[in-house]
Amino acid sequence: MVSVLNNHNSQEAHHPNEAYRTALDQFRRAAAYVRLPEDVKEYLRYPRREFTVNFPIRRDTGEIEVFTGYRVHHNTALGPTKGGIRYASNVTLDEVRALAMWMTWKCALVNIPYGGAKGAVVVDPRQLSLSELERITRRFASELIPIISPHSDIPAPDMGTNSQVMAWFMDTYSMTLGYSVPGIVTGKPILLGGSEGRTEATGRGVIISMIEAMKYLGWDNRHDAKIVIQGFGNVGSHAAQYAHELGFRVVGVSDVSGGIYKENGLNIPAIIKHVQKNGSLARYTDGQNLSNEELLVLPCDVLIPAALEGQITEHNAEQIKAELVVEGANGPTTPEGDAILRERGITLIPDILANAGGVIVSYFEWVQDLQAFSWDKEEVFRQLQRMMVKAFDYTTTISEKHQVDMRTGAQIAAITRVGDAIVQRGFFP
Ligand code: GLU
């Protein structure tokens, strides 16, 4: 048996990894403004449950490899836990802890009845055949059965997973129970109980919050703004597409292969076609090629980091030219990067608000599954727009009340809701 156990997670709370350090730092900043008993705040710093599994999978070569997976439930005060499953070769338990905590704040901020969770498998999905990807997904789903259900924890896609992975996940759970349970995951194909608009939802929500921010800042000629998007996965590509549909000018985009820039605006439909055909942006020629680092500091008005964590740091925040940063990714800005943007007066729409469109439509999908009644796309997008704008307005109200930046305001709003729910429910036993 070949063992490839990737236990490079740091269990010691004293040395959290970068994403977890960021999540805890953001919490500390915001919690200082929240009127809650100190012991309730202390409780909120910890994940409620953490589940680690190591499971064997037969590779196409016939060899058995052991893979590691995680599922973390951060908090359940507002309802069952909700959050995606990430497949990545460098993912750690600490990173999943951070992402689960952000899901708690995200759901609370946009007022959907969920707590936060996240899951991951330590694997690079690009190194797997389709049948290996299916075997890993089915085995991971079956390993999670003790801690998931439509009423306790509902996974969804995240980086490295998609609607096909969710279909296998749902089928594995359903086969085990003996009947179909569409409400066990969201982000499924529409035929299997997925929702209209779920695929586009996160990117669309990013652009809705960008527009609300432009209005809030009083930008008159909004359509003259130059937009740069880092990341061309599910979030970045749909954000670019929706921005293009609304007549905005996207001047720069990138993916793992690098970036492309055109001052007068890129041909987004052509880029989407190129990526669908070739698998990445590489060899797209209509524009100037540049690196991901160069892309972040391009001359532009709006920067949308929609790739990975830890992209805006003390090393590049000083050089960022955008006046508005809209976080499509989870945790793209480190505490040091955040402080520099704040000092420079750059407005930042935080991840838990800007990218909440995905989990909002996941919530609609779950509601549709539980009721066995599906909505049309117009209804989904109308409700998405309504909830995003409401959360945006709530965030600005709380930020103005406390005279703080939007990240701190959004976190104050979320922590207050979760904390109040804990206090109202009381303590068991
Ligand atoms: N993975 C997405 C996020 O980070 C969506 C989670 C969900 O839909 O449950 O928000």
XYZ file of C-alpha atoms in Angstrom, residues 28-333:
306
model
C -10.651 39.861 17.157
C -10.943 43.287 15.480
C -14.704 43.079 14.990
C -15.599 41.332 18.264
C -14.167 44.292 20.191
C -17.173 46.332 18.981
C -19.780 43.664 19.772
C -21.671 43.790 23.052
C -21.591 40.134 24.042
C -20.301 38.331 27.135
C -16.561 37.642 26.784
C -17.074 33.903 27.241
C -19.482 33.812 24.280
C -16.879 35.617 22.161
C -14.252 33.116 23.314
C -16.554 30.223 22.328
C -16.967 31.692 18.835
C -13.212 31.549 18.208
C -13.340 27.730 18.106
C -14.751 25.299 15.558
C -17.550 23.288 17.139
C -16.610 19.965 15.495
C -13.723 18.765 13.373
C -13.772 15.518 11.487
C -10.660 14.043 9.814
C -10.823 10.934 7.642
C -8.083 8.884 5.977
C -9.383 6.537 3.325
C -7.938 4.165 0.721
C -8.642 4.588 -2.998
C -7.689 2.317 -5.855
C -5.830 4.322 -8.520
C -6.276 3.394 -12.182
C -2.863 1.655 -11.966
C -4.338 -0.791 -9.410
C -2.325 0.666 -6.521
C -4.050 1.764 -3.331
C -3.407 5.291 -2.047
C -4.560 6.805 1.214
C -6.178 10.234 1.029
C -6.981 12.657 3.832
C -10.237 14.622 4.077
C -11.695 17.104 6.542
C -15.083 18.523 7.463
C -15.266 21.297 10.048
C -18.502 22.611 11.580
C -17.755 26.011 13.023
C -21.083 26.976 14.582
C -24.683 25.738 14.596
C -26.526 28.473 16.528
C -28.515 29.727 13.507
C -29.218 26.367 11.869
C -27.633 23.402 10.118
C -24.102 23.994 8.874
C -23.478 24.952 5.262
C -20.334 25.227 3.187
C -18.387 23.894 0.262
C -15.952 21.057 -0.262
C -12.545 21.934 -1.682
C -10.167 19.595 -3.503
C -6.614 20.970 -3.384
C -3.166 19.480 -2.935
C -2.044 21.997 -0.299
C -5.224 22.334 1.777
C -4.784 22.004 5.551
C -7.088 21.538 8.516
C -6.309 25.095 9.619
C -7.395 26.442 6.259
C -10.669 24.517 6.524
C -11.157 25.949 10.028
C -10.775 29.462 8.625
C -13.140 28.798 5.726
C -15.752 27.258 8.064
C -15.614 30.309 10.332
C -16.084 32.628 7.342
C -19.139 30.567 6.302
C -20.687 31.206 9.738
C -20.272 34.966 9.326
C -21.364 34.906 5.660
C -24.637 33.056 6.356
C -25.381 35.230 9.387
C -24.664 38.461 7.496
C -26.996 37.643 4.592
C -29.563 36.304 7.068
C -29.997 32.707 5.910
C -30.709 30.058 8.566
C -27.366 28.272 8.583
C -24.204 27.889 10.584
C -20.836 27.599 8.886
C -18.895 24.547 7.697
C -16.238 23.640 5.163
C -14.711 20.427 3.893
C -11.686 19.427 1.879
C -9.772 16.518 0.421
C -5.997 16.834 0.111
C -5.692 16.074 -3.595
C -4.989 17.904 -6.835
C -8.084 17.047 -8.939
C -6.159 17.849 -12.151
C -3.908 14.839 -11.460
C -6.897 12.441 -11.327
C -8.743 10.581 -14.062
C -12.517 11.055 -14.105
C -13.083 7.645 -12.524
C -10.494 8.330 -9.786
C -12.264 11.643 -9.090
C -15.555 9.745 -8.814
C -14.104 7.074 -6.478
C -12.545 9.707 -4.192
C -15.808 11.674 -4.096
C -17.975 8.631 -3.365
C -15.673 7.348 -0.652
C -15.339 10.799 0.948
C -19.148 11.203 0.861
C -19.611 7.854 2.577
C -16.962 8.729 5.200
C -18.909 11.914 6.011
C -22.279 10.174 6.522
C -22.053 10.267 10.352
C -21.917 14.076 10.345
C -24.005 15.212 7.331
C -27.727 15.243 6.462
C -30.172 17.726 4.907
C -31.030 18.832 8.454
C -27.547 18.997 9.966
C -24.833 19.762 7.425
C -25.251 20.448 3.701
C -22.082 20.519 1.545
C -21.675 22.353 -1.788
C -18.987 22.973 -4.419
C -15.862 25.020 -3.767
C -12.429 25.181 -5.417
C -11.642 21.994 -7.330
C -15.203 20.594 -7.166
C -18.265 21.159 -9.378
C -21.829 20.038 -10.091
C -20.697 16.573 -11.287
C -18.876 16.015 -7.987
C -22.075 17.066 -6.174
C -24.100 14.598 -8.296
C -21.824 11.696 -7.219
C -21.957 12.929 -3.651
C -25.772 13.030 -3.664
C -25.991 9.631 -5.346
C -23.670 8.000 -2.792
C -25.681 9.379 0.125
C -28.971 8.385 -1.548
C -27.786 4.839 -2.361
C -26.745 4.364 1.253
C -30.131 5.488 2.577
C -32.097 3.684 -0.124
C -33.977 6.668 -1.539
C -33.077 9.949 -3.266
C -32.087 12.784 -0.971
C -31.519 15.852 -3.179
C -31.282 18.184 -0.156
C -28.014 16.580 1.029
C -25.878 18.877 -1.160
C -26.374 22.045 -3.188
C -24.743 23.003 -6.472
C -26.102 19.847 -8.151
C -27.000 19.575 -11.834
C -30.497 21.034 -12.377
C -31.906 17.658 -13.473
C -31.061 16.181 -10.053
C -32.646 18.952 -7.986
C -30.098 21.698 -8.568
C -31.274 25.293 -8.797
C -31.467 27.504 -11.830
C -28.791 30.180 -11.514
C -26.625 28.421 -8.919
C -23.567 28.158 -11.198
C -23.610 31.875 -12.003
C -24.696 32.983 -8.519
C -21.371 33.780 -6.838
C -19.953 35.769 -9.759
C -23.254 37.557 -10.264
C -23.398 38.450 -6.566
C -19.859 39.870 -6.764
C -20.974 42.244 -9.524
C -24.184 43.161 -7.664
C -22.068 44.192 -4.668
C -19.622 46.048 -6.920
C -22.507 48.094 -8.353
C -23.951 48.804 -4.902
C -20.475 49.954 -3.798
C -20.142 52.251 -6.838
C -23.524 53.805 -5.981
C -22.549 54.126 -2.318
C -19.294 55.867 -3.282
C -21.193 58.192 -5.627
C -19.346 57.181 -8.778
C -21.109 58.991 -11.622
C -19.673 57.399 -14.742
C -19.801 53.857 -13.479
C -19.497 52.258 -16.893
C -16.179 54.014 -17.530
C -14.631 52.162 -14.609
C -11.814 49.751 -15.450
C -12.275 46.368 -13.813
C -9.545 43.776 -13.169
C -10.439 40.243 -12.096
C -7.903 37.793 -10.664
C -9.055 34.189 -11.144
C -11.156 32.776 -13.977
C -12.782 29.813 -12.251
C -16.464 29.608 -11.346
C -16.424 32.963 -9.526
C -14.121 35.044 -11.761
C -15.492 33.876 -15.104
C -19.129 34.460 -14.169
C -18.286 37.832 -12.616
C -16.536 38.802 -15.880
C -19.476 37.521 -17.920
C -22.108 39.390 -15.905
C -20.030 42.593 -15.853
C -19.690 42.311 -19.630
C -23.457 41.713 -20.059
C -24.161 44.870 -18.069
C -21.829 46.899 -20.288
C -18.873 47.239 -17.911
C -15.277 47.292 -19.117
C -13.133 44.406 -17.873
C -9.514 45.293 -18.693
C -7.645 42.449 -17.019
C -8.278 38.792 -16.123
C -6.041 35.913 -15.048
C -5.924 32.268 -14.045
C -3.151 29.922 -12.856
C -1.473 30.190 -16.261
C -1.117 34.004 -15.985
C -3.023 37.124 -16.963
C -4.074 39.215 -19.918
C -4.607 42.992 -20.095
C -6.194 45.327 -22.618
C -6.720 48.944 -21.671
C -9.823 49.439 -23.834
C -11.505 46.317 -22.483
C -11.123 42.590 -23.115
C -13.426 40.523 -25.311
C -14.896 38.463 -22.445
C -17.102 36.101 -24.546
C -14.032 35.261 -26.685
C -11.965 34.568 -23.547
C -14.694 32.333 -22.105
C -14.793 30.383 -25.374
C -10.984 30.090 -25.386
C -10.932 28.758 -21.810
C -13.748 26.279 -22.536
C -11.793 24.987 -25.520
C -8.235 25.011 -24.144
C -8.761 24.545 -20.413
C -6.957 27.779 -19.481
C -6.142 31.343 -20.549
C -2.722 30.305 -21.826
C -2.101 31.230 -25.479
C -4.945 33.773 -25.575
C -3.367 36.545 -27.609
C -5.781 39.487 -27.862
C -4.088 41.616 -25.168
C -0.884 42.001 -23.236
C 0.324 38.968 -21.273
C 1.365 39.453 -17.666
C 1.824 37.557 -14.392
C -0.749 37.295 -11.605
C 1.435 39.593 -9.461
C 1.488 42.242 -12.183
C -2.268 41.914 -12.703
C -3.022 42.872 -9.096
C -1.219 46.203 -9.431
C -2.573 47.183 -12.879
C -4.012 50.682 -13.328
C -7.757 50.161 -12.727
C -10.701 51.386 -10.682
C -12.051 48.078 -9.390
C -9.973 45.049 -8.404
C -11.777 41.734 -7.886
C -9.522 39.080 -6.338
C -11.440 35.879 -7.153
C -8.730 33.243 -6.897
C -6.980 32.199 -3.709
C -6.452 33.276 -0.116
C -3.605 35.606 0.835
C -3.195 37.546 -2.435
C -3.222 41.137 -1.130
C -0.460 41.414 1.443
C 2.062 43.849 2.959
C 4.174 43.202 -0.162
C 1.745 44.566 -2.763
C -1.067 46.519 -0.998
C 0.922 49.744 -1.317
C 1.081 49.328 -5.132
C -2.598 48.547 -5.722
C -4.119 51.257 -7.943
C -7.823 50.375 -7.595
C -10.096 52.572 -5.500
C -12.487 49.701 -4.864
C -11.595 46.082 -4.006
C -14.413 43.491 -4.160
C -13.406 40.143 -2.663
C -14.709 37.313 -4.863
C -12.446 34.752 -3.170
C -12.603 33.814 0.487
C -9.812 35.468 2.475
C -7.807 37.052 -0.375
C -6.475 39.844 1.875
